[in-house]
Amino acid sequence: MSGAILTVEALTKRFGGFTAVDKVSFTVGEGEILGLIGPNGSGKSTIFNMIAGSLQPTAGSIVFQGRELAGLVPNRICALGVGRTFQIPRPFRKLTILENIAVAGYFGQGGHVSRKEAWATAERSLDMVGLDYEAGAEVGSLGAAGLKKLELARALATNPRLLLADESLGGLDQSEMDQAAAMLERIRRETGITIIWVEHIMGVLMRVVDRVMVLDHGEKISEGLPSEVAHDKRVIEVYLGSDAEAVQANV
Amino acid sequence: MTSVTLVNGSKWGERRYLAGAIVALVLIVLPTLNRELPVFGTGADWLAYPMHIMVLIMIWSLAYTSWSLMGRFGLVSLGHGAFMGIGAYGTALLWNYAGLTPWIGIPISLALVAAVAFIVGYPCFRFRIVGHYFALVTLALSEIVRQVIMATRDYTGGSLGFTPTPYGDGFSLYALQFSDRTVFYYVALASWAFGLWIWWRVDRSMDRFALEAISEDEDASAAAGIWVTREKLKITILSAVMTGFAGILYMQYQQFISPDTVSGIAISLQIVFAVVAGGIYVMFGPTVGAIITILLAESLRVAIGVSMVGLDTTIYGILLVLFIIFLPKGVLGGILDWLSRRKAG
């Protein structure tokens, strides 16, 4: 691990009396892919939203490239180099596919970008995620997999150093899941972006990520190499259950 | 076959530019026509009334176009009457009581309009007051400005209205008072064209994409790096200042203002109605809206007189409902849609 790009310390989020995330600490190394897994409601998305600025932490700190992110607004965090996708794609349906990405390329790179550069960035990002589109094509023409790619391309167009991929491959079939996993791997290889990948289906993720962190009820219960985590007793108990052997065979 | 060629592709585009150039030329040349031609028999200035109506249409078109700058992105303001009122009353009061020429009074009033737009807009956008709630907040602004004008009636004349002090012999660049209608006709024409140019610039800017995105999903926009509050404030202040300027033009032209003509909820609603009627998403939609509403009001006035006060408002109300149900893109938007459908097949 060549130096941490993100250091999270004792991050806590309480909604009223309910503690969604409880003193979670972790670091992500430059260029690493960290898998963040856990059952539904385990606090994955809450951690994500706190890093991206759409939720403010109750306590704890999030340091990205030496800067505290807690307290900053989402567009500021985006400008500093943190891109994010949403679990359920949220495209801008009044804009064309290319405009969807160009708007992120123009406003999201954290400095003045010319229109030309923004459009070039958009085309590059769409290329990278392998989304085929026709000039002027509407978002409405895309299926589930296409929308996922659009979502990813929009995050990439903001030129992030850290990508928060809320992938949730739930709606995709096996080959689409494999494609999505291969894509994240390729993006990392080509751009050197650090990626945190949130997922609740474990199989595909375990083959791609460098390290895995497992959450349950807002607490970190395990962290390590995929092969270690897949054999961790607590992880098997609360999360893998009868799928344990299938997952272990994969890593 | 022929009909297809007529409206097809570049030919249609060329025709549009040609038509625009002809209209522009007619508008520019119109006042130079011989006024004493016995067109309607009398030998009096037959152009005076049409030109008066056209000046009104152009001034209101500017206000409507300004409103549509933000209205088209779902930022429905019912407070634009307030911006007109602040601009008009500000400039007129500074002239009467401080002796400030409109050349200084206009920038001061517009700065005040911008400040009010900021004070109302910032908390709304910062705390995500959108949709109906934003409309309600701005509606309150309309009423507040009207109430302030009424409450300070010792200075503003209250509901009796306000007249800027006449200066010189009726042709003064210093006071921007021109008894000759032709001068104002050109001022209004230039201002209207300027408003359309701003609309066109916004339409082709990256900010338009940002505002379209914001109108759909503020969280996703912010995640894509868009500074939502700033984008909304920018367009709101631009829209408000231009509307304030339209109010000033109206005041300088009519040399009389009252809360009923340039401020308050009625004017704010009239702005919304006209834009919806003309077409909210197209450049000339608000202008078409101004033509429709002003011609309607004038015909009613001529046909029925003032015996049935409020009849025009009633008709507006009924038409508004009909437009929203049957022609949501407005008259011009509907026509353009129909033309492009014909072109396509």
mmCIF file of C-alpha atoms in Angstrom, chain B:
data_model
loop_
_atom_site.group_PDB
_atom_site.id
_atom_site.type_symbol
_atom_site.label_atom_id
_atom_site.label_comp_id
_atom_site.label_asym_id
_atom_site.label_seq_id
_atom_site.Cartn_x
_atom_site.Cartn_y
_atom_site.Cartn_z
ATOM 1 C CA MET B 1 -44.340 15.817 -51.512
ATOM 2 C CA THR B 2 -44.149 19.567 -52.025
ATOM 3 C CA SER B 3 -45.350 20.334 -48.545
ATOM 4 C CA VAL B 4 -42.566 18.166 -47.165
ATOM 5 C CA THR B 5 -39.901 20.052 -49.127
ATOM 6 C CA LEU B 6 -41.314 23.345 -47.984
ATOM 7 C CA VAL B 7 -40.759 22.799 -44.300
ATOM 8 C CA ASN B 8 -37.905 20.389 -44.574
ATOM 9 C CA GLY B 9 -34.428 20.770 -43.027
ATOM 10 C CA SER B 10 -32.285 23.708 -43.971
ATOM 11 C CA LYS B 11 -34.984 25.288 -46.106
ATOM 12 C CA TRP B 12 -37.189 25.593 -43.064
ATOM 13 C CA GLY B 13 -34.249 27.014 -41.098
ATOM 14 C CA GLU B 14 -33.458 29.527 -43.830
ATOM 15 C CA ARG B 15 -37.071 30.535 -44.044
ATOM 16 C CA ARG B 16 -37.109 31.131 -40.323
ATOM 17 C CA TYR B 17 -34.112 33.471 -40.488
ATOM 18 C CA LEU B 18 -35.594 35.253 -43.495
ATOM 19 C CA ALA B 19 -38.899 35.737 -41.693
ATOM 20 C CA GLY B 20 -37.034 37.025 -38.642
ATOM 21 C CA ALA B 21 -35.056 39.503 -40.736
ATOM 22 C CA ILE B 22 -38.232 40.789 -42.399
ATOM 23 C CA VAL B 23 -40.015 41.243 -39.066
ATOM 24 C CA ALA B 24 -36.969 43.055 -37.646
ATOM 25 C CA LEU B 25 -36.842 45.356 -40.677
ATOM 26 C CA VAL B 26 -40.561 46.142 -40.474
ATOM 27 C CA LEU B 27 -40.243 46.924 -36.758
ATOM 28 C CA ILE B 28 -37.309 49.256 -37.384
ATOM 29 C CA VAL B 29 -38.825 51.061 -40.377
ATOM 30 C CA LEU B 30 -42.373 51.337 -39.024
ATOM 31 C CA PRO B 31 -42.052 54.657 -37.161
ATOM 32 C CA THR B 32 -40.563 56.383 -40.204
ATOM 33 C CA LEU B 33 -43.786 55.909 -42.198
ATOM 34 C CA ASN B 34 -45.821 58.966 -43.129
ATOM 35 C CA ARG B 35 -48.066 59.666 -40.143
ATOM 36 C CA GLU B 36 -50.467 61.956 -41.972
ATOM 37 C CA LEU B 37 -51.704 59.439 -44.505
ATOM 38 C CA PRO B 38 -55.475 59.463 -44.266
ATOM 39 C CA VAL B 39 -55.517 55.747 -43.557
ATOM 40 C CA PHE B 40 -58.465 55.816 -41.248
ATOM 41 C CA GLY B 41 -59.944 58.913 -42.748
ATOM 42 C CA THR B 42 -59.099 61.383 -40.028
ATOM 43 C CA GLY B 43 -55.644 62.578 -41.006
ATOM 44 C CA ALA B 44 -54.504 62.290 -37.408
ATOM 45 C CA ASP B 45 -51.454 60.200 -36.549
ATOM 46 C CA TRP B 46 -52.822 56.783 -37.442
ATOM 47 C CA LEU B 47 -49.706 55.075 -36.080
ATOM 48 C CA ALA B 48 -49.947 56.508 -32.581
ATOM 49 C CA TYR B 49 -52.227 53.830 -31.173
ATOM 50 C CA PRO B 50 -50.594 50.793 -32.840
ATOM 51 C CA MET B 51 -47.203 52.077 -31.719
ATOM 52 C CA HIS B 52 -48.430 52.543 -28.173
ATOM 53 C CA ILE B 53 -49.672 48.956 -28.125
ATOM 54 C CA MET B 54 -46.403 47.731 -29.594
ATOM 55 C CA VAL B 55 -44.336 49.564 -26.985
ATOM 56 C CA LEU B 56 -46.442 47.952 -24.267
ATOM 57 C CA ILE B 57 -46.054 44.547 -25.889
ATOM 58 C CA MET B 58 -42.291 44.946 -26.098
ATOM 59 C CA ILE B 59 -41.916 46.107 -22.496
ATOM 60 C CA TRP B 60 -44.092 43.289 -21.157
ATOM 61 C CA SER B 61 -42.358 40.819 -23.460
ATOM 62 C CA LEU B 62 -39.108 41.766 -21.773
ATOM 63 C CA ALA B 63 -40.641 41.102 -18.345
ATOM 64 C CA TYR B 64 -42.153 37.793 -19.479
ATOM 65 C CA THR B 65 -38.950 36.662 -21.201
ATOM 66 C CA SER B 66 -37.050 37.489 -18.009
ATOM 67 C CA TRP B 67 -39.444 35.424 -15.917
ATOM 68 C CA SER B 68 -39.179 32.479 -18.301
ATOM 69 C CA LEU B 69 -35.384 32.476 -17.862
ATOM 70 C CA MET B 70 -35.965 30.789 -14.509
ATOM 71 C CA GLY B 71 -39.534 29.569 -14.993
ATOM 72 C CA ARG B 72 -38.455 27.147 -17.690
ATOM 73 C CA PHE B 73 -36.274 25.353 -15.131
ATOM 74 C CA GLY B 74 -39.147 24.805 -12.751
ATOM 75 C CA LEU B 75 -38.255 27.832 -10.639
ATOM 76 C CA VAL B 76 -41.771 29.208 -10.580
ATOM 77 C CA SER B 77 -41.612 32.655 -9.031
ATOM 78 C CA LEU B 78 -44.802 34.464 -8.102
ATOM 79 C CA GLY B 79 -42.689 37.381 -6.924
ATOM 80 C CA HIS B 80 -41.708 39.017 -10.172
ATOM 81 C CA GLY B 81 -44.284 41.749 -9.703
ATOM 82 C CA ALA B 82 -42.199 42.789 -6.702
ATOM 83 C CA PHE B 83 -39.063 43.118 -8.818
ATOM 84 C CA MET B 84 -40.897 45.277 -11.355
ATOM 85 C CA GLY B 85 -42.259 47.419 -8.564
ATOM 86 C CA ILE B 86 -38.910 47.885 -6.827
ATOM 87 C CA GLY B 87 -37.271 48.893 -10.115
ATOM 88 C CA ALA B 88 -40.035 51.290 -11.142
ATOM 89 C CA TYR B 89 -40.703 52.884 -7.749
ATOM 90 C CA GLY B 90 -37.007 52.982 -6.863
ATOM 91 C CA THR B 91 -36.045 54.940 -9.960
ATOM 92 C CA ALA B 92 -39.086 57.247 -9.772
ATOM 93 C CA LEU B 93 -38.660 57.998 -6.049
ATOM 94 C CA LEU B 94 -34.955 58.744 -6.486
ATOM 95 C CA TRP B 95 -35.845 61.144 -9.288
ATOM 96 C CA ASN B 96 -38.587 62.988 -7.422
ATOM 97 C CA TYR B 97 -37.093 63.144 -3.948
ATOM 98 C CA ALA B 98 -33.325 62.953 -4.441
ATOM 99 C CA GLY B 99 -33.172 64.627 -7.826
ATOM 100 C CA LEU B 100 -31.155 61.709 -9.149
ATOM 101 C CA THR B 101 -31.222 61.280 -12.919
ATOM 102 C CA PRO B 102 -32.464 57.849 -14.018
ATOM 103 C CA TRP B 103 -28.966 57.272 -15.377
ATOM 104 C CA ILE B 104 -27.900 56.915 -11.726
ATOM 105 C CA GLY B 105 -31.288 55.916 -10.326
ATOM 106 C CA ILE B 106 -31.625 52.897 -12.635
ATOM 107 C CA PRO B 107 -28.362 51.221 -11.551
ATOM 108 C CA ILE B 108 -29.203 51.912 -7.891
ATOM 109 C CA SER B 109 -32.714 50.463 -8.258
ATOM 110 C CA LEU B 110 -31.429 47.435 -10.141
ATOM 111 C CA ALA B 111 -28.820 46.850 -7.430
ATOM 112 C CA LEU B 112 -31.688 46.941 -4.925
ATOM 113 C CA VAL B 113 -33.641 44.435 -7.037
ATOM 114 C CA ALA B 114 -30.592 42.158 -7.127
ATOM 115 C CA ALA B 115 -30.187 42.475 -3.353
ATOM 116 C CA VAL B 116 -33.840 41.572 -2.717
ATOM 117 C CA ALA B 117 -33.592 38.628 -5.138
ATOM 118 C CA PHE B 118 -30.524 37.451 -3.234
ATOM 119 C CA ILE B 119 -32.119 37.885 0.193
ATOM 120 C CA VAL B 120 -35.187 35.902 -0.858
ATOM 121 C CA GLY B 121 -33.376 33.413 -3.082
ATOM 122 C CA TYR B 122 -30.419 32.464 -0.907
ATOM 123 C CA PRO B 123 -32.322 30.970 2.036
ATOM 124 C CA CYS B 124 -34.781 29.275 -0.343
ATOM 125 C CA PHE B 125 -32.042 27.602 -2.342
ATOM 126 C CA ARG B 126 -29.748 26.906 0.588
ATOM 127 C CA PHE B 127 -32.519 25.172 2.512
ATOM 128 C CA ARG B 128 -34.087 23.498 -0.496
ATOM 129 C CA ILE B 129 -37.342 25.364 -0.629
ATOM 130 C CA VAL B 130 -38.534 24.210 -4.036
ATOM 131 C CA GLY B 131 -41.687 23.783 -6.068
ATOM 132 C CA HIS B 132 -44.890 24.973 -4.426
ATOM 133 C CA TYR B 133 -43.083 26.241 -1.370
ATOM 134 C CA PHE B 134 -40.795 28.428 -3.451
ATOM 135 C CA ALA B 135 -43.834 29.791 -5.288
ATOM 136 C CA LEU B 136 -45.470 30.606 -1.926
ATOM 137 C CA VAL B 137 -42.400 32.383 -0.552
ATOM 138 C CA THR B 138 -42.124 34.517 -3.669
ATOM 139 C CA LEU B 139 -45.879 35.142 -3.602
ATOM 140 C CA ALA B 140 -45.394 36.641 -0.154
ATOM 141 C CA LEU B 141 -42.669 38.888 -1.559
ATOM 142 C CA SER B 142 -45.134 40.279 -4.112
ATOM 143 C CA GLU B 143 -47.569 41.182 -1.389
ATOM 144 C CA ILE B 144 -44.909 42.611 0.930
ATOM 145 C CA VAL B 145 -43.663 45.040 -1.718
ATOM 146 C CA ARG B 146 -47.228 46.111 -2.503
ATOM 147 C CA GLN B 147 -47.942 46.633 1.195
ATOM 148 C CA VAL B 148 -44.769 48.702 1.595
ATOM 149 C CA ILE B 149 -45.834 50.922 -1.305
ATOM 150 C CA MET B 150 -49.272 51.341 0.306
ATOM 151 C CA ALA B 151 -47.872 51.953 3.774
ATOM 152 C CA THR B 152 -45.516 54.678 2.580
ATOM 153 C CA ARG B 153 -48.299 56.466 0.728
ATOM 154 C CA ASP B 154 -47.037 59.855 1.891
ATOM 155 C CA TYR B 155 -44.161 59.342 -0.522
ATOM 156 C CA THR B 156 -45.422 56.811 -3.037
ATOM 157 C CA GLY B 157 -49.010 57.983 -3.358
ATOM 158 C CA GLY B 158 -50.235 54.545 -2.302
ATOM 159 C CA SER B 159 -52.969 53.125 -4.493
ATOM 160 C CA LEU B 160 -53.477 56.495 -6.173
ATOM 161 C CA GLY B 161 -50.225 55.968 -8.001
ATOM 162 C CA PHE B 162 -47.125 57.992 -8.565
ATOM 163 C CA THR B 163 -46.006 60.379 -11.272
ATOM 164 C CA PRO B 164 -42.370 61.270 -11.882
ATOM 165 C CA THR B 165 -41.824 65.017 -11.900
ATOM 166 C CA PRO B 166 -41.877 66.288 -15.496
ATOM 167 C CA TYR B 167 -38.635 67.833 -16.646
ATOM 168 C CA GLY B 168 -37.951 70.384 -19.386
ATOM 169 C CA ASP B 169 -40.077 70.447 -22.498
ATOM 170 C CA GLY B 170 -40.814 66.731 -22.730
ATOM 171 C CA PHE B 171 -37.681 65.677 -24.527
ATOM 172 C CA SER B 172 -34.897 65.135 -22.047
ATOM 173 C CA LEU B 173 -32.099 62.632 -22.201
ATOM 174 C CA TYR B 174 -31.188 63.667 -18.651
ATOM 175 C CA ALA B 175 -34.598 62.709 -17.276
ATOM 176 C CA LEU B 176 -35.241 59.987 -19.861
ATOM 177 C CA GLN B 177 -38.595 61.599 -20.568
ATOM 178 C CA PHE B 178 -39.744 61.705 -24.154
ATOM 179 C CA SER B 179 -43.129 62.953 -25.182
ATOM 180 C CA ASP B 180 -42.301 61.736 -28.688
ATOM 181 C CA ARG B 181 -43.425 58.125 -28.794
ATOM 182 C CA THR B 182 -40.893 57.194 -31.485
ATOM 183 C CA VAL B 183 -37.922 57.537 -29.132
ATOM 184 C CA PHE B 184 -39.479 55.181 -26.642
ATOM 185 C CA TYR B 185 -40.486 52.817 -29.357
ATOM 186 C CA TYR B 186 -36.832 52.338 -30.240
ATOM 187 C CA VAL B 187 -35.769 52.080 -26.591
ATOM 188 C CA ALA B 188 -38.383 49.385 -26.036
ATOM 189 C CA LEU B 189 -37.441 47.596 -29.252
ATOM 190 C CA ALA B 190 -33.764 47.520 -28.274
ATOM 191 C CA SER B 191 -34.572 46.357 -24.720
ATOM 192 C CA TRP B 192 -36.834 43.594 -25.979
ATOM 193 C CA ALA B 193 -34.159 42.432 -28.437
ATOM 194 C CA PHE B 194 -31.617 42.543 -25.616
ATOM 195 C CA GLY B 195 -33.878 40.360 -23.452
ATOM 196 C CA LEU B 196 -34.193 37.806 -26.245
ATOM 197 C CA TRP B 197 -30.420 37.856 -26.711
ATOM 198 C CA ILE B 198 -29.931 37.086 -23.005
ATOM 199 C CA TRP B 199 -32.445 34.222 -23.279
ATOM 200 C CA TRP B 200 -30.500 32.868 -26.254
ATOM 201 C CA ARG B 201 -27.171 33.163 -24.422
ATOM 202 C CA VAL B 202 -28.549 31.316 -21.390
ATOM 203 C CA ASP B 203 -30.051 28.674 -23.663
ATOM 204 C CA ARG B 204 -26.651 27.985 -25.173
ATOM 205 C CA SER B 205 -24.666 28.142 -21.929
ATOM 206 C CA MET B 206 -23.446 25.259 -19.801
ATOM 207 C CA ASP B 207 -25.523 26.779 -17.006
ATOM 208 C CA ARG B 208 -28.612 25.679 -18.889
ATOM 209 C CA PHE B 209 -27.520 22.044 -18.643
ATOM 210 C CA ALA B 210 -26.776 22.547 -14.963
ATOM 211 C CA LEU B 211 -30.208 24.087 -14.359
ATOM 212 C CA GLU B 212 -31.994 21.330 -16.290
ATOM 213 C CA ALA B 213 -30.102 18.807 -14.164
ATOM 214 C CA ILE B 214 -30.954 20.686 -10.962
ATOM 215 C CA SER B 215 -34.623 20.864 -11.906
ATOM 216 C CA GLU B 216 -34.653 17.057 -12.022
ATOM 217 C CA ASP B 217 -32.408 15.958 -9.180
ATOM 218 C CA GLU B 218 -30.535 18.314 -6.864
ATOM 219 C CA ASP B 219 -28.552 15.573 -5.097
ATOM 220 C CA ALA B 220 -27.306 14.002 -8.298
ATOM 221 C CA SER B 221 -26.446 17.470 -9.634
ATOM 222 C CA ALA B 222 -24.404 18.292 -6.560
ATOM 223 C CA ALA B 223 -22.672 14.909 -6.798
ATOM 224 C CA ALA B 224 -21.733 15.794 -10.384
ATOM 225 C CA GLY B 225 -20.031 18.926 -9.060
ATOM 226 C CA ILE B 226 -22.767 21.477 -9.718
ATOM 227 C CA TRP B 227 -22.997 24.198 -7.073
ATOM 228 C CA VAL B 228 -26.775 24.084 -6.917
ATOM 229 C CA THR B 229 -27.336 27.169 -4.754
ATOM 230 C CA ARG B 230 -25.066 29.343 -6.861
ATOM 231 C CA GLU B 231 -26.581 28.250 -10.187
ATOM 232 C CA LYS B 232 -30.080 28.977 -8.948
ATOM 233 C CA LEU B 233 -29.049 32.331 -7.483
ATOM 234 C CA LYS B 234 -27.352 33.377 -10.707
ATOM 235 C CA ILE B 235 -30.415 32.776 -12.854
ATOM 236 C CA THR B 236 -32.772 34.243 -10.243
ATOM 237 C CA ILE B 237 -30.807 37.471 -9.930
ATOM 238 C CA LEU B 238 -30.456 37.791 -13.705
ATOM 239 C CA SER B 239 -34.176 37.205 -14.139
ATOM 240 C CA ALA B 240 -35.100 39.632 -11.335
ATOM 241 C CA VAL B 241 -32.847 42.443 -12.550
ATOM 242 C CA MET B 242 -34.180 42.186 -16.095
ATOM 243 C CA THR B 243 -37.742 42.202 -14.783
ATOM 244 C CA GLY B 244 -36.891 45.249 -12.677
ATOM 245 C CA PHE B 245 -35.591 46.939 -15.791
ATOM 246 C CA ALA B 246 -38.862 46.204 -17.586
ATOM 247 C CA GLY B 247 -40.653 47.900 -14.681
ATOM 248 C CA ILE B 248 -38.426 50.954 -15.057
ATOM 249 C CA LEU B 249 -39.108 51.111 -18.797
ATOM 250 C CA TYR B 250 -42.837 50.942 -18.119
ATOM 251 C CA MET B 251 -42.571 53.786 -15.609
ATOM 252 C CA GLN B 252 -40.445 55.997 -17.866
ATOM 253 C CA TYR B 253 -42.809 55.358 -20.760
ATOM 254 C CA GLN B 254 -46.152 55.794 -19.028
ATOM 255 C CA GLN B 255 -44.858 58.454 -16.603
ATOM 256 C CA PHE B 256 -47.267 56.973 -14.127
ATOM 257 C CA ILE B 257 -47.183 53.893 -11.933
ATOM 258 C CA SER B 258 -49.471 52.400 -9.337
ATOM 259 C CA PRO B 259 -49.252 49.232 -7.257
ATOM 260 C CA ASP B 260 -51.830 47.681 -9.571
ATOM 261 C CA THR B 261 -49.779 48.218 -12.725
ATOM 262 C CA VAL B 262 -46.257 47.288 -11.638
ATOM 263 C CA SER B 263 -46.367 45.312 -8.427
ATOM 264 C CA GLY B 264 -48.385 42.938 -6.357
ATOM 265 C CA ILE B 265 -49.774 39.480 -6.832
ATOM 266 C CA ALA B 266 -51.974 40.363 -9.805
ATOM 267 C CA ILE B 267 -48.973 41.395 -11.904
ATOM 268 C CA SER B 268 -47.004 38.343 -10.784
ATOM 269 C CA LEU B 269 -49.849 36.074 -11.847
ATOM 270 C CA GLN B 270 -50.269 37.941 -15.118
ATOM 271 C CA ILE B 271 -46.588 37.267 -15.871
ATOM 272 C CA VAL B 272 -47.009 33.546 -15.235
ATOM 273 C CA PHE B 273 -50.206 33.373 -17.254
ATOM 274 C CA ALA B 274 -48.739 35.176 -20.260
ATOM 275 C CA VAL B 275 -45.674 32.947 -20.355
ATOM 276 C CA VAL B 276 -47.722 29.772 -20.018
ATOM 277 C CA ALA B 277 -50.042 30.995 -22.777
ATOM 278 C CA GLY B 278 -47.233 31.904 -25.156
ATOM 279 C CA GLY B 279 -44.859 29.049 -24.455
ATOM 280 C CA ILE B 280 -42.472 28.658 -21.571
ATOM 281 C CA TYR B 281 -39.751 26.630 -23.285
ATOM 282 C CA VAL B 282 -39.275 28.601 -26.510
ATOM 283 C CA MET B 283 -37.490 31.902 -27.083
ATOM 284 C CA PHE B 284 -40.421 33.844 -28.539
ATOM 285 C CA GLY B 285 -43.019 32.148 -26.334
ATOM 286 C CA PRO B 286 -43.183 34.969 -23.759
ATOM 287 C CA THR B 287 -43.426 37.509 -26.581
ATOM 288 C CA VAL B 288 -46.366 35.641 -28.087
ATOM 289 C CA GLY B 289 -47.835 35.584 -24.578
ATOM 290 C CA ALA B 290 -47.489 39.365 -24.346
ATOM 291 C CA ILE B 291 -49.179 39.827 -27.712
ATOM 292 C CA ILE B 292 -52.063 37.565 -26.689
ATOM 293 C CA THR B 293 -52.642 39.113 -23.259
ATOM 294 C CA ILE B 294 -52.293 42.741 -24.302
ATOM 295 C CA LEU B 295 -54.459 42.388 -27.399
ATOM 296 C CA LEU B 296 -57.019 40.536 -25.303
ATOM 297 C CA ALA B 297 -57.049 43.220 -22.614
ATOM 298 C CA GLU B 298 -57.254 45.993 -25.212
ATOM 299 C CA SER B 299 -60.089 44.348 -27.174
ATOM 300 C CA LEU B 300 -62.048 43.808 -23.995
ATOM 301 C CA ARG B 301 -61.468 47.410 -22.991
ATOM 302 C CA VAL B 302 -62.609 48.686 -26.381
ATOM 303 C CA ALA B 303 -65.529 46.258 -26.712
ATOM 304 C CA ILE B 304 -66.935 46.358 -23.199
ATOM 305 C CA GLY B 305 -65.365 49.448 -21.700
ATOM 306 C CA VAL B 306 -64.673 49.658 -18.008
ATOM 307 C CA SER B 307 -68.162 48.707 -16.915
ATOM 308 C CA MET B 308 -67.182 45.152 -16.117
ATOM 309 C CA VAL B 309 -64.064 45.529 -14.019
ATOM 310 C CA GLY B 310 -62.209 42.252 -13.590
ATOM 311 C CA LEU B 311 -63.627 40.619 -16.684
ATOM 312 C CA ASP B 312 -60.185 40.346 -18.302
ATOM 313 C CA THR B 313 -58.795 38.685 -15.164
ATOM 314 C CA THR B 314 -61.681 36.226 -15.186
ATOM 315 C CA ILE B 315 -61.029 35.373 -18.812
ATOM 316 C CA TYR B 316 -57.300 34.999 -18.059
ATOM 317 C CA GLY B 317 -58.157 32.570 -15.323
ATOM 318 C CA ILE B 318 -60.360 30.441 -17.552
ATOM 319 C CA LEU B 319 -57.813 30.537 -20.372
ATOM 320 C CA LEU B 320 -55.011 29.592 -17.988
ATOM 321 C CA VAL B 321 -56.844 26.427 -16.992
ATOM 322 C CA LEU B 322 -57.547 25.604 -20.634
ATOM 323 C CA PHE B 323 -53.929 26.194 -21.643
ATOM 324 C CA ILE B 324 -52.510 24.046 -18.876
ATOM 325 C CA ILE B 325 -54.823 21.195 -19.809
ATOM 326 C CA PHE B 326 -54.815 21.366 -23.598
ATOM 327 C CA LEU B 327 -51.718 23.331 -24.613
ATOM 328 C CA PRO B 328 -49.137 22.967 -21.839
ATOM 329 C CA LYS B 329 -46.331 24.173 -24.104
ATOM 330 C CA GLY B 330 -48.250 27.326 -24.959
ATOM 331 C CA VAL B 331 -49.392 28.682 -28.301
ATOM 332 C CA LEU B 332 -45.946 29.041 -29.850
ATOM 333 C CA GLY B 333 -44.580 25.859 -28.268
ATOM 334 C CA GLY B 334 -47.599 23.967 -29.589
ATOM 335 C CA ILE B 335 -47.214 25.376 -33.100
ATOM 336 C CA LEU B 336 -43.476 24.585 -33.215
ATOM 337 C CA ASP B 337 -44.159 21.046 -31.998
ATOM 338 C CA TRP B 338 -46.780 20.595 -34.692
ATOM 339 C CA LEU B 339 -44.389 21.901 -37.361
ATOM 340 C CA SER B 340 -41.558 19.624 -36.308
ATOM 341 C CA ARG B 341 -43.929 16.645 -36.250
ATOM 342 C CA ARG B 342 -44.993 17.511 -39.795
ATOM 343 C CA LYS B 343 -41.360 17.854 -40.790
ATOM 344 C CA ALA B 344 -40.518 14.469 -39.309
ATOM 345 C CA GLY B 345 -43.217 12.622 -41.107
#
